[in-house]
Amino acid sequence: MAGGNFMGADEGGSEYPGKLTRYVALTCIMAAMGGLIFGYDIGISGGVTSMDPFLKLFFPSVYRKEALDTSTNQYCKFDSQLLTLFTSSLYVAALIASFVASFVSKKSGRKVTMFLGGLFFFFGAALNAAAVHISMLILGRILLGVGVGFANQSVPIYLSEIAPYKYRGTFNVLFQLAITVGILIANIVNFLTNKISAGWGWRVSLGGAAVPALVILISSLFLDDTPSSLIQRGKSEEAEQLLKKIRGVDDVDAELKDLVEASEASNKVQHPWKVLLRVTKYKPQLILSTLIPTFQQLTGINVVMFYAPVLFQTLGFKANASLMSAVITGAVNVGATFISVYCTDRYGRKVLLLTGGVLMCVFQALVAGLIGWKFGTTGVVATVLPQSYAILVVLCICVFVAAFAFSWGPLGWLIPSEISPLEVRSAAQSVTVSMNMLFTFAVAQVFLKVLCWMKFGLFIFFAAFVVIMTLFVYLYVPETKNIPIEEMSRVWREHWYWKNYMDDVDAKEVV
């Protein structure tokens, strides 16, 4: 790994010259819009699956249980593997696509990968909007998944590579902010389209995914690739000019030197996957790239976000009330993400993860208690749910969502994207995306079945995982605030546990 310069180095390093330019700020904002497609899909899925016309056409058995059979156990009324396949098929496609995207990102650059992500997502949205059979829905979801896989693989890396290191956390968090905005927009769209009496509102909701797809498609056309990616593909002179442009100074020699050295080390590695899996000094990156996205999904957040309308309806809210409650939680999600935008580079990653973990655990346990209090283990409530109870449930869910939004939401994408050296960065990011999608798929596929089986205990199950992941952060996640991305090996050498893996074996000796 290239030795280099950053403020606060133990061995006399100095910070890279440069400033936050308007160009790089606009570039990061445009790139972060890639999060819109993921967020819109998370928000839209649960909404359309609570719309009667959609259920009647594609999932009539669920509609009969939900609307016509008043004796049905509230925990089990939406239990349908076909219904959950509609939601979760996207994540299997995204998982597989992320590995392809890793290769495309390394060979053709981050910009091309983002463009392809938007293109696949656009075609998936069009197919879903025109669907007349369940097979069209699933195929459309698969295309959406490919788009999500490509976007989620490229955008976090793009932001980490192009942003000045002192602002890397802030700009990378914009990706999560775009996800939350996408969720909120989807919730609002669902609330409005559900009022269309003709029954085709769900087509507007699903087809609306084409809008964020166009945003990332058009944005990617105007973006420059990152200096790291350009150097990696043999375009050093172009990278130098771009570095001067995005840093706003002519003196970029120190940063360029580190990037070139990192690229030379990267080019010696012909099989990054083999190196990532076998070389001891990359074990910390592999472990965190695996566990952080896994833990992110085991918070239970996606249960709340893409099943929010179904969840609220299960709790006895009417259709419009459940969609409105989802809008409220979506707005809280957006608002709380600004806490992370402000705090990540000021106070560090760990303090946000630890604070968020404590709050999520407490309020998820409260949600479990409230659901258990009214529904017990039978899932049948004898009386109409009082308004005070409904408000209390929504309030607890909102605090849980807010805690996730300033901690595990953005930092679950930021930390994996910034901890790996260039030679294994694309491969490690693919691990992050694939694990995220694998567990999103697993949670989406089994949630309604497990809710029927575990009842309110499901939320205690997720709360227990939050305790585990909070302890893991305290012990094993190093602080990466204000450290240049090409100097990240320093945090491993100084960590009480990971320093044991920092040997001097050259990756090329293993290939």
Coordinates of C-alpha atoms in Angstrom, one line a residue:
M1 CA 0.0 0.0 0.0
A2 CA 1.3 3.4 -0.8
G3 CA 2.7 5.5 2.0
G4 CA 1.4 9.0 2.0
N5 CA 0.2 12.2 3.6
F6 CA -2.6 13.1 5.9
M7 CA -3.0 15.4 8.9
G8 CA -2.3 13.8 12.2
A9 CA 0.0 11.0 10.8
D10 CA 2.3 9.6 13.4
E11 CA 5.3 9.7 11.1
G12 CA 5.2 13.3 10.0
G13 CA 2.7 13.2 7.2
S14 CA 0.9 16.3 6.0
E15 CA -2.5 16.8 4.6
Y16 CA -3.2 16.9 0.9
P17 CA -3.6 20.4 -0.4
G18 CA -6.9 21.4 -1.9
K19 CA -10.3 22.7 -1.0
L20 CA -14.0 21.7 -1.3
T21 CA -14.9 23.0 -4.8
R22 CA -18.4 23.7 -6.1
Y23 CA -17.7 21.2 -8.9
V24 CA -16.9 18.3 -6.6
A25 CA -19.9 19.1 -4.4
L26 CA -22.3 19.1 -7.4
T27 CA -20.6 15.9 -8.7
C28 CA -21.1 14.1 -5.4
I29 CA -24.7 15.2 -5.2
M30 CA -25.4 14.0 -8.8
A31 CA -23.7 10.7 -8.2
A32 CA -25.5 10.2 -4.9
M33 CA -28.8 10.3 -6.8
G34 CA -28.1 6.6 -7.6
G35 CA -29.6 5.9 -4.2
L36 CA -33.0 7.1 -5.4
I37 CA -33.6 3.9 -7.3
F38 CA -32.9 1.7 -4.3
G39 CA -35.0 3.9 -2.0
Y40 CA -37.9 4.2 -4.3
D41 CA -38.1 0.4 -4.7
I42 CA -38.0 -0.2 -1.0
G43 CA -40.8 2.3 -0.4
I44 CA -43.0 1.3 -3.4
S45 CA -43.1 -2.4 -2.8
G46 CA -44.9 -2.5 0.5
G47 CA -47.3 0.2 -0.7
V48 CA -48.6 -1.6 -3.8
T49 CA -48.9 -4.9 -1.9
S50 CA -51.4 -3.2 0.4
M51 CA -53.6 -2.0 -2.5
D52 CA -56.7 -4.0 -3.1
P53 CA -56.8 -3.8 -7.0
F54 CA -53.2 -5.0 -7.1
L55 CA -53.9 -7.9 -4.7
K56 CA -57.1 -8.8 -6.6
L57 CA -55.2 -9.1 -9.9
F58 CA -52.0 -10.8 -8.9
F59 CA -52.6 -12.3 -5.4
P60 CA -56.3 -13.1 -5.0
S61 CA -55.8 -15.5 -2.1
V62 CA -54.1 -12.8 -0.1
Y63 CA -56.8 -10.3 -0.9
R64 CA -59.5 -12.8 0.3
K65 CA -57.7 -13.3 3.6
E66 CA -57.0 -9.6 4.1
A67 CA -60.3 -8.0 2.9
L68 CA -63.0 -10.7 3.2
D69 CA -62.0 -13.0 6.0
T70 CA -62.4 -11.0 9.2
S71 CA -61.6 -14.1 11.4
T72 CA -58.0 -14.4 10.1
N73 CA -55.2 -14.1 12.6
Q74 CA -53.7 -10.6 12.2
Y75 CA -50.2 -11.9 12.3
C76 CA -50.9 -14.3 9.4
K77 CA -53.2 -12.4 7.1
F78 CA -50.5 -11.4 4.5
D79 CA -48.6 -14.7 4.7
S80 CA -48.0 -15.7 1.1
Q81 CA -44.7 -16.9 -0.4
L82 CA -45.7 -15.7 -3.9
L83 CA -46.3 -12.2 -2.5
T84 CA -42.9 -12.1 -0.7
L85 CA -41.3 -13.5 -3.9
F86 CA -42.6 -10.4 -5.7
T87 CA -40.7 -8.2 -3.2
S88 CA -37.6 -10.3 -2.7
S89 CA -36.8 -11.4 -6.2
L90 CA -35.2 -8.0 -6.8
Y91 CA -32.6 -8.7 -4.2
V92 CA -31.5 -12.0 -5.6
A93 CA -31.0 -10.4 -8.9
A94 CA -29.1 -7.5 -7.3
L95 CA -26.9 -10.0 -5.4
I96 CA -25.8 -11.7 -8.6
A97 CA -25.5 -8.5 -10.6
S98 CA -23.1 -7.0 -8.0
F99 CA -20.4 -9.5 -9.0
V100 CA -20.8 -8.6 -12.6
A101 CA -20.8 -4.9 -11.7
S102 CA -17.5 -5.4 -9.8
F103 CA -15.8 -6.6 -13.1
V104 CA -17.4 -3.7 -15.1
S105 CA -16.4 -1.1 -12.5
K106 CA -12.8 -2.2 -12.6
K107 CA -12.5 -2.5 -16.4
S108 CA -14.8 0.3 -17.6
G109 CA -15.0 2.7 -14.6
R110 CA -17.6 3.7 -12.0
K111 CA -19.4 6.1 -14.4
V112 CA -20.3 3.3 -16.9
T113 CA -21.4 1.1 -14.1
M114 CA -23.8 3.7 -12.8
F115 CA -25.2 4.3 -16.3
L116 CA -25.9 0.6 -16.8
G117 CA -27.6 0.5 -13.4
G118 CA -30.0 3.3 -14.4
L119 CA -30.7 1.6 -17.7
F120 CA -31.6 -1.7 -16.3
F121 CA -33.8 -0.1 -13.6
F122 CA -35.7 1.9 -16.3
F123 CA -36.6 -1.2 -18.3
G124 CA -37.7 -3.0 -15.2
A125 CA -40.0 -0.1 -14.2
A126 CA -41.6 -0.1 -17.6
L127 CA -42.2 -3.8 -17.5
N128 CA -43.8 -3.7 -14.1
A129 CA -46.0 -0.8 -15.0
A130 CA -47.3 -2.8 -18.0
A131 CA -47.7 -6.1 -16.2
V132 CA -50.7 -8.3 -16.8
H133 CA -49.4 -11.5 -15.3
I134 CA -47.3 -12.4 -12.3
S135 CA -44.4 -13.5 -14.5
M136 CA -44.1 -10.0 -16.0
L137 CA -44.0 -8.6 -12.4
I138 CA -41.2 -11.0 -11.4
L139 CA -39.2 -10.4 -14.6
G140 CA -39.5 -6.6 -14.1
R141 CA -38.3 -7.0 -10.5
I142 CA -35.3 -9.0 -11.7
L143 CA -34.4 -6.1 -14.1
L144 CA -34.8 -3.6 -11.3
G145 CA -32.6 -5.8 -9.2
V146 CA -29.8 -5.8 -11.8
G147 CA -30.1 -2.0 -11.8
V148 CA -29.8 -1.8 -8.0
G149 CA -26.8 -4.2 -8.0
F150 CA -24.9 -2.0 -10.5
A151 CA -25.8 1.3 -8.7
N152 CA -25.1 0.1 -5.2
Q153 CA -21.8 -1.4 -6.3
S154 CA -20.5 1.8 -8.0
V155 CA -22.0 4.8 -6.2
P156 CA -20.5 4.4 -2.7
I157 CA -17.1 3.8 -4.2
Y158 CA -17.4 6.7 -6.5
L159 CA -18.3 9.1 -3.7
S160 CA -15.5 7.8 -1.4
E161 CA -12.9 8.2 -4.2
I162 CA -13.8 11.6 -5.5
A163 CA -14.7 13.5 -2.3
P164 CA -11.9 15.2 -0.3
Y165 CA -11.0 12.9 2.6
K166 CA -12.1 15.5 5.2
Y167 CA -15.6 15.5 3.7
R168 CA -15.7 11.9 2.5
G169 CA -18.2 10.8 5.2
T170 CA -20.5 13.8 4.5
F171 CA -20.7 13.2 0.8
N172 CA -21.0 9.4 1.1
V173 CA -23.9 9.8 3.4
L174 CA -25.7 11.6 0.6
F175 CA -26.1 8.2 -1.0
Q176 CA -28.2 7.1 2.0
L177 CA -30.0 10.4 2.0
A178 CA -31.0 9.8 -1.6
I179 CA -32.2 6.3 -0.5
T180 CA -34.4 7.9 2.2
V181 CA -35.7 10.5 -0.2
G182 CA -36.6 7.7 -2.6
I183 CA -38.5 5.9 0.1
L184 CA -40.4 9.0 1.1
I185 CA -41.3 9.9 -2.5
A186 CA -42.5 6.3 -3.0
N187 CA -44.7 6.5 0.2
I188 CA -46.3 9.7 -1.0
V189 CA -46.9 8.3 -4.5
N190 CA -48.5 5.2 -2.9
F191 CA -50.7 7.3 -0.7
L192 CA -51.9 9.4 -3.7
T193 CA -52.3 6.6 -6.2
N194 CA -54.3 4.4 -3.8
K195 CA -57.0 7.1 -4.1
I196 CA -57.4 6.4 -7.9
S197 CA -60.9 4.8 -7.9
A198 CA -60.4 3.2 -11.3
G199 CA -57.9 0.7 -9.7
W200 CA -54.8 1.4 -11.8
G201 CA -53.0 3.4 -9.3
W202 CA -50.5 0.6 -8.6
R203 CA -49.3 0.9 -12.3
V204 CA -48.4 4.6 -11.6
S205 CA -46.6 3.6 -8.5
L206 CA -44.5 0.9 -10.1
G207 CA -44.0 2.8 -13.4
G208 CA -42.9 5.8 -11.3
A209 CA -39.6 4.0 -10.8
A210 CA -38.6 5.1 -14.3
V211 CA -38.2 8.7 -12.9
P212 CA -35.3 8.0 -10.5
A213 CA -33.9 5.7 -13.2
L214 CA -33.8 8.6 -15.6
V215 CA -32.2 10.8 -12.9
I216 CA -29.2 8.5 -12.5
L217 CA -29.0 7.8 -16.3
I218 CA -28.8 11.5 -17.1
S219 CA -26.6 12.4 -14.1
S220 CA -24.0 9.7 -15.1
L221 CA -23.7 11.2 -18.6
F222 CA -22.4 14.5 -17.1
L223 CA -20.0 12.9 -14.4
D224 CA -16.3 12.5 -14.7
D225 CA -14.9 9.2 -13.6
T226 CA -12.8 9.1 -10.4
P227 CA -9.0 9.8 -10.5
S228 CA -8.4 6.3 -9.0
S229 CA -10.4 4.6 -11.7
L230 CA -8.8 6.6 -14.5
I231 CA -5.3 5.7 -13.2
Q232 CA -6.2 2.1 -12.8
R233 CA -7.2 2.1 -16.5
G234 CA -3.9 3.7 -17.6
K235 CA -5.2 7.3 -18.0
S236 CA -2.8 9.0 -15.6
E237 CA -2.6 12.4 -17.4
E238 CA -6.4 12.6 -17.6
A239 CA -6.5 11.7 -13.9
E240 CA -4.0 14.5 -13.0
Q241 CA -6.1 17.1 -14.8
L242 CA -9.2 15.9 -13.1
L243 CA -7.5 15.9 -9.7
K244 CA -6.6 19.6 -10.2
K245 CA -10.1 20.3 -11.2
I246 CA -11.8 18.6 -8.3
R247 CA -9.3 19.8 -5.6
G248 CA -9.2 23.4 -7.0
V249 CA -5.4 23.6 -6.9
D250 CA -2.5 22.8 -9.2
D251 CA -0.4 21.2 -6.5
V252 CA -1.8 17.7 -6.5
D253 CA 1.6 15.8 -6.7
A254 CA 1.3 14.2 -3.2
E255 CA -2.2 12.8 -3.7
L256 CA -1.5 11.8 -7.3
K257 CA 1.7 10.0 -6.2
D258 CA -0.3 8.0 -3.6
L259 CA -3.0 7.2 -6.2
V260 CA -0.4 6.0 -8.7
E261 CA 1.4 3.8 -6.2
A262 CA -2.0 2.3 -5.1
S263 CA -2.8 1.7 -8.8
E264 CA 0.5 0.0 -9.4
A265 CA -0.1 -2.3 -6.4
S266 CA -3.6 -2.9 -7.8
N267 CA -2.4 -3.8 -11.3
K268 CA -0.1 -6.4 -9.8
V269 CA -3.2 -8.2 -8.5
Q270 CA -4.7 -10.2 -11.4
H271 CA -7.2 -12.0 -9.3
P272 CA -8.6 -9.6 -6.7
W273 CA -11.2 -12.1 -5.4
K274 CA -8.6 -14.7 -4.8
V275 CA -6.4 -12.1 -3.0
L276 CA -9.3 -10.8 -0.9
L277 CA -10.2 -14.3 0.3
R278 CA -6.7 -15.7 0.8
V279 CA -4.3 -12.9 1.8
T280 CA -4.1 -12.4 5.6
K281 CA -3.8 -8.6 5.6
Y282 CA -7.1 -8.3 3.8
K283 CA -9.0 -10.3 6.4
P284 CA -10.2 -7.2 8.3
Q285 CA -11.7 -5.7 5.1
L286 CA -13.3 -9.0 4.2
I287 CA -14.8 -9.5 7.6
L288 CA -16.2 -6.0 7.9
S289 CA -17.4 -6.0 4.3
T290 CA -19.3 -9.2 5.1
L291 CA -20.6 -8.4 8.6
I292 CA -21.6 -4.7 8.4
P293 CA -24.2 -5.2 5.6
T294 CA -25.4 -8.4 7.3
F295 CA -25.9 -6.6 10.5
Q296 CA -27.5 -3.6 8.7
Q297 CA -30.3 -5.9 7.5
L298 CA -30.7 -7.7 10.8
T299 CA -31.7 -4.5 12.5
G300 CA -35.1 -5.2 11.0
I301 CA -35.2 -1.9 9.2
N302 CA -36.3 -3.2 5.9
V303 CA -39.2 -5.1 7.6
V304 CA -40.4 -1.7 8.7
M305 CA -39.7 0.3 5.5
F306 CA -40.8 -2.0 2.7
Y307 CA -43.6 -3.7 4.7
A308 CA -44.6 -0.5 6.6
P309 CA -48.1 -0.2 5.0
V310 CA -48.7 -4.0 5.4
L311 CA -47.3 -3.8 9.0
F312 CA -49.6 -1.0 10.0
Q313 CA -52.5 -2.6 8.3
T314 CA -51.8 -5.8 10.3
L315 CA -51.9 -3.7 13.4
G316 CA -55.4 -2.7 12.5
F317 CA -54.9 0.6 10.6
K318 CA -57.1 1.1 7.6
A319 CA -55.5 1.1 4.1
N320 CA -55.2 4.9 3.8
A321 CA -54.1 5.3 7.4
S322 CA -51.4 2.6 7.0
L323 CA -50.1 4.4 3.9
M324 CA -50.1 7.7 5.7
S325 CA -48.2 6.2 8.6
A326 CA -45.6 5.0 6.1
V327 CA -45.3 8.5 4.8
I328 CA -44.7 9.7 8.3
T329 CA -41.9 7.2 9.0
G330 CA -40.4 8.0 5.6
A331 CA -40.3 11.7 6.4
V332 CA -38.6 10.8 9.7
N333 CA -36.1 8.7 7.8
V334 CA -35.1 11.6 5.6
G335 CA -34.9 14.1 8.4
A336 CA -32.8 12.0 10.7
T337 CA -30.3 11.2 7.9
F338 CA -29.3 14.9 8.0
I339 CA -27.9 14.2 11.5
S340 CA -25.5 11.8 9.9
V341 CA -24.7 14.3 7.1
Y342 CA -23.7 16.9 9.8
C343 CA -22.0 14.6 12.4
T344 CA -20.2 11.9 10.4
D345 CA -17.0 13.9 9.7
R346 CA -17.3 16.0 12.9
Y347 CA -17.7 13.3 15.6
G348 CA -16.8 10.1 13.8
R349 CA -18.5 6.9 12.7
K350 CA -18.4 4.9 15.9
V351 CA -20.2 7.3 18.1
L352 CA -23.1 7.4 15.7
L353 CA -23.2 3.6 15.4
L354 CA -23.2 3.1 19.1
T355 CA -25.8 5.7 19.8
G356 CA -28.1 4.5 17.1
G357 CA -27.7 0.9 18.3
V358 CA -28.8 1.7 21.8
L359 CA -31.9 3.6 20.6
M360 CA -32.9 1.0 18.1
C361 CA -32.7 -1.8 20.6
V362 CA -34.8 0.1 23.2
F363 CA -37.5 1.2 20.8
Q364 CA -37.8 -2.1 18.9
A365 CA -38.3 -3.8 22.2
L366 CA -41.1 -1.3 23.0
V367 CA -42.7 -2.0 19.6
A368 CA -42.7 -5.7 20.5
G369 CA -44.2 -5.0 23.9
L370 CA -47.0 -2.8 22.4
I371 CA -47.9 -5.4 19.7
G372 CA -47.8 -8.2 22.3
W373 CA -50.0 -6.2 24.7
K374 CA -52.8 -5.7 22.2
F375 CA -52.6 -8.9 20.0
G376 CA -51.0 -11.4 22.4
T377 CA -50.1 -14.7 20.8
T378 CA -53.5 -15.2 19.0
G379 CA -53.2 -12.2 16.8
V380 CA -56.9 -11.4 17.4
V381 CA -57.9 -8.1 19.0
A382 CA -61.3 -7.9 20.5
T383 CA -61.9 -4.2 20.3
V384 CA -61.1 -1.4 17.9
L385 CA -57.6 -0.1 18.5
P386 CA -57.7 3.3 20.3
Q387 CA -56.1 6.3 18.7
S388 CA -53.6 6.7 21.5
Y389 CA -52.3 3.2 20.9
A390 CA -51.9 3.8 17.2
I391 CA -50.0 7.1 17.9
L392 CA -47.7 5.3 20.4
V393 CA -46.8 2.5 18.0
V394 CA -46.1 5.0 15.2
L395 CA -44.0 7.1 17.6
C396 CA -41.9 4.1 18.7
I397 CA -41.3 3.0 15.1
C398 CA -40.4 6.6 14.1
V399 CA -37.7 6.7 16.8
F400 CA -36.4 3.4 15.7
V401 CA -36.3 4.6 12.1
A402 CA -34.6 7.8 13.1
A403 CA -31.9 6.0 15.0
F404 CA -31.2 3.7 12.0
A405 CA -31.2 6.7 9.6
F406 CA -28.3 8.5 11.3
S407 CA -26.3 5.4 12.1
W408 CA -26.5 2.0 10.4
G409 CA -28.3 3.3 7.4
P410 CA -25.6 5.6 5.9
L411 CA -22.6 4.2 7.7
G412 CA -23.5 0.6 6.6
W413 CA -22.6 1.8 3.1
L414 CA -19.9 4.4 4.0
I415 CA -17.5 2.2 6.1
P416 CA -17.2 -0.7 3.7
S417 CA -16.6 1.6 0.7
E418 CA -13.7 3.4 2.4
I419 CA -11.7 0.7 4.2
S420 CA -10.3 -1.3 1.3
P421 CA -7.2 -0.6 -0.8
L422 CA -7.6 -0.1 -4.5
E423 CA -6.5 -3.6 -5.5
V424 CA -9.4 -5.3 -3.8
R425 CA -11.9 -2.3 -3.5
S426 CA -14.3 -3.4 -6.2
A427 CA -14.3 -7.0 -5.0
A428 CA -14.8 -5.9 -1.4
Q429 CA -17.7 -3.6 -2.4
S430 CA -19.3 -6.5 -4.3
V431 CA -19.1 -8.5 -1.1
T432 CA -20.9 -5.7 0.7
V433 CA -23.6 -5.4 -1.9
S434 CA -24.1 -9.1 -2.2
M435 CA -24.4 -9.6 1.6
N436 CA -26.7 -6.7 1.8
M437 CA -28.9 -8.1 -0.9
L438 CA -28.7 -11.7 0.4
F439 CA -30.0 -10.7 3.8
T440 CA -32.5 -8.3 2.4
F441 CA -33.8 -11.1 0.3
A442 CA -33.9 -13.5 3.3
V443 CA -35.6 -11.0 5.5
A444 CA -38.1 -10.1 2.8
Q445 CA -38.8 -13.7 1.9
V446 CA -39.4 -15.0 5.4
F447 CA -40.7 -11.9 7.3
L448 CA -44.5 -12.5 6.7
K449 CA -44.0 -16.3 7.4
V450 CA -42.0 -15.6 10.6
L451 CA -44.4 -12.9 11.7
C452 CA -47.1 -15.5 11.6
W453 CA -45.0 -18.0 13.5
M454 CA -43.1 -15.8 16.1
K455 CA -45.7 -13.0 16.3
F456 CA -44.5 -10.0 18.3
G457 CA -41.4 -12.1 19.3
L458 CA -40.0 -11.3 15.9
F459 CA -39.2 -7.7 17.0
I460 CA -37.4 -9.0 20.1
F461 CA -35.4 -11.3 17.7
F462 CA -34.2 -8.2 15.8
A463 CA -33.5 -6.2 19.0
A464 CA -31.2 -9.0 20.1
F465 CA -29.2 -8.7 16.9
V466 CA -28.9 -5.0 17.5
V467 CA -27.3 -5.7 20.9
I468 CA -24.8 -8.1 19.2
M469 CA -23.9 -5.7 16.4
T470 CA -23.5 -2.8 18.9
L471 CA -21.0 -4.8 20.9
F472 CA -19.2 -5.8 17.6
V473 CA -18.9 -2.1 16.7
Y474 CA -17.5 -1.2 20.1
L475 CA -14.8 -3.9 19.9
Y476 CA -13.9 -4.4 16.2
V477 CA -14.9 -1.4 14.1
P478 CA -12.0 1.2 13.9
E479 CA -12.6 4.9 13.5
T480 CA -12.0 6.1 9.9
K481 CA -12.8 9.8 10.3
N482 CA -10.5 12.2 8.4
I483 CA -8.1 9.5 7.1
P484 CA -7.3 9.6 3.3
I485 CA -8.7 6.5 1.6
E486 CA -5.3 5.4 0.3
E487 CA -3.9 5.6 3.9
M488 CA -6.6 3.5 5.5
S489 CA -4.1 0.7 6.3
R490 CA -3.0 2.8 9.2
V491 CA -6.3 2.1 11.1
W492 CA -5.7 -1.6 10.9
R493 CA -2.1 -1.4 12.1
E494 CA -3.2 0.6 15.2
H495 CA -6.3 -1.5 16.1
W496 CA -5.9 -3.7 19.2
Y497 CA -7.2 -6.8 17.3
W498 CA -6.8 -6.2 13.6
K499 CA -3.1 -5.4 13.9
N500 CA -2.4 -9.1 14.3
Y501 CA -3.4 -9.5 10.6
M502 CA -1.1 -6.8 9.3
D503 CA 1.7 -8.9 7.9
D504 CA 4.0 -7.9 5.0
V505 CA 2.9 -10.6 2.6
D506 CA 2.7 -9.2 -0.9
A507 CA -0.6 -10.0 -2.6
K508 CA 1.1 -10.9 -5.9
E509 CA 2.9 -13.8 -4.1
V510 CA -0.4 -15.4 -3.5
V511 CA -1.8 -15.0 -7.0

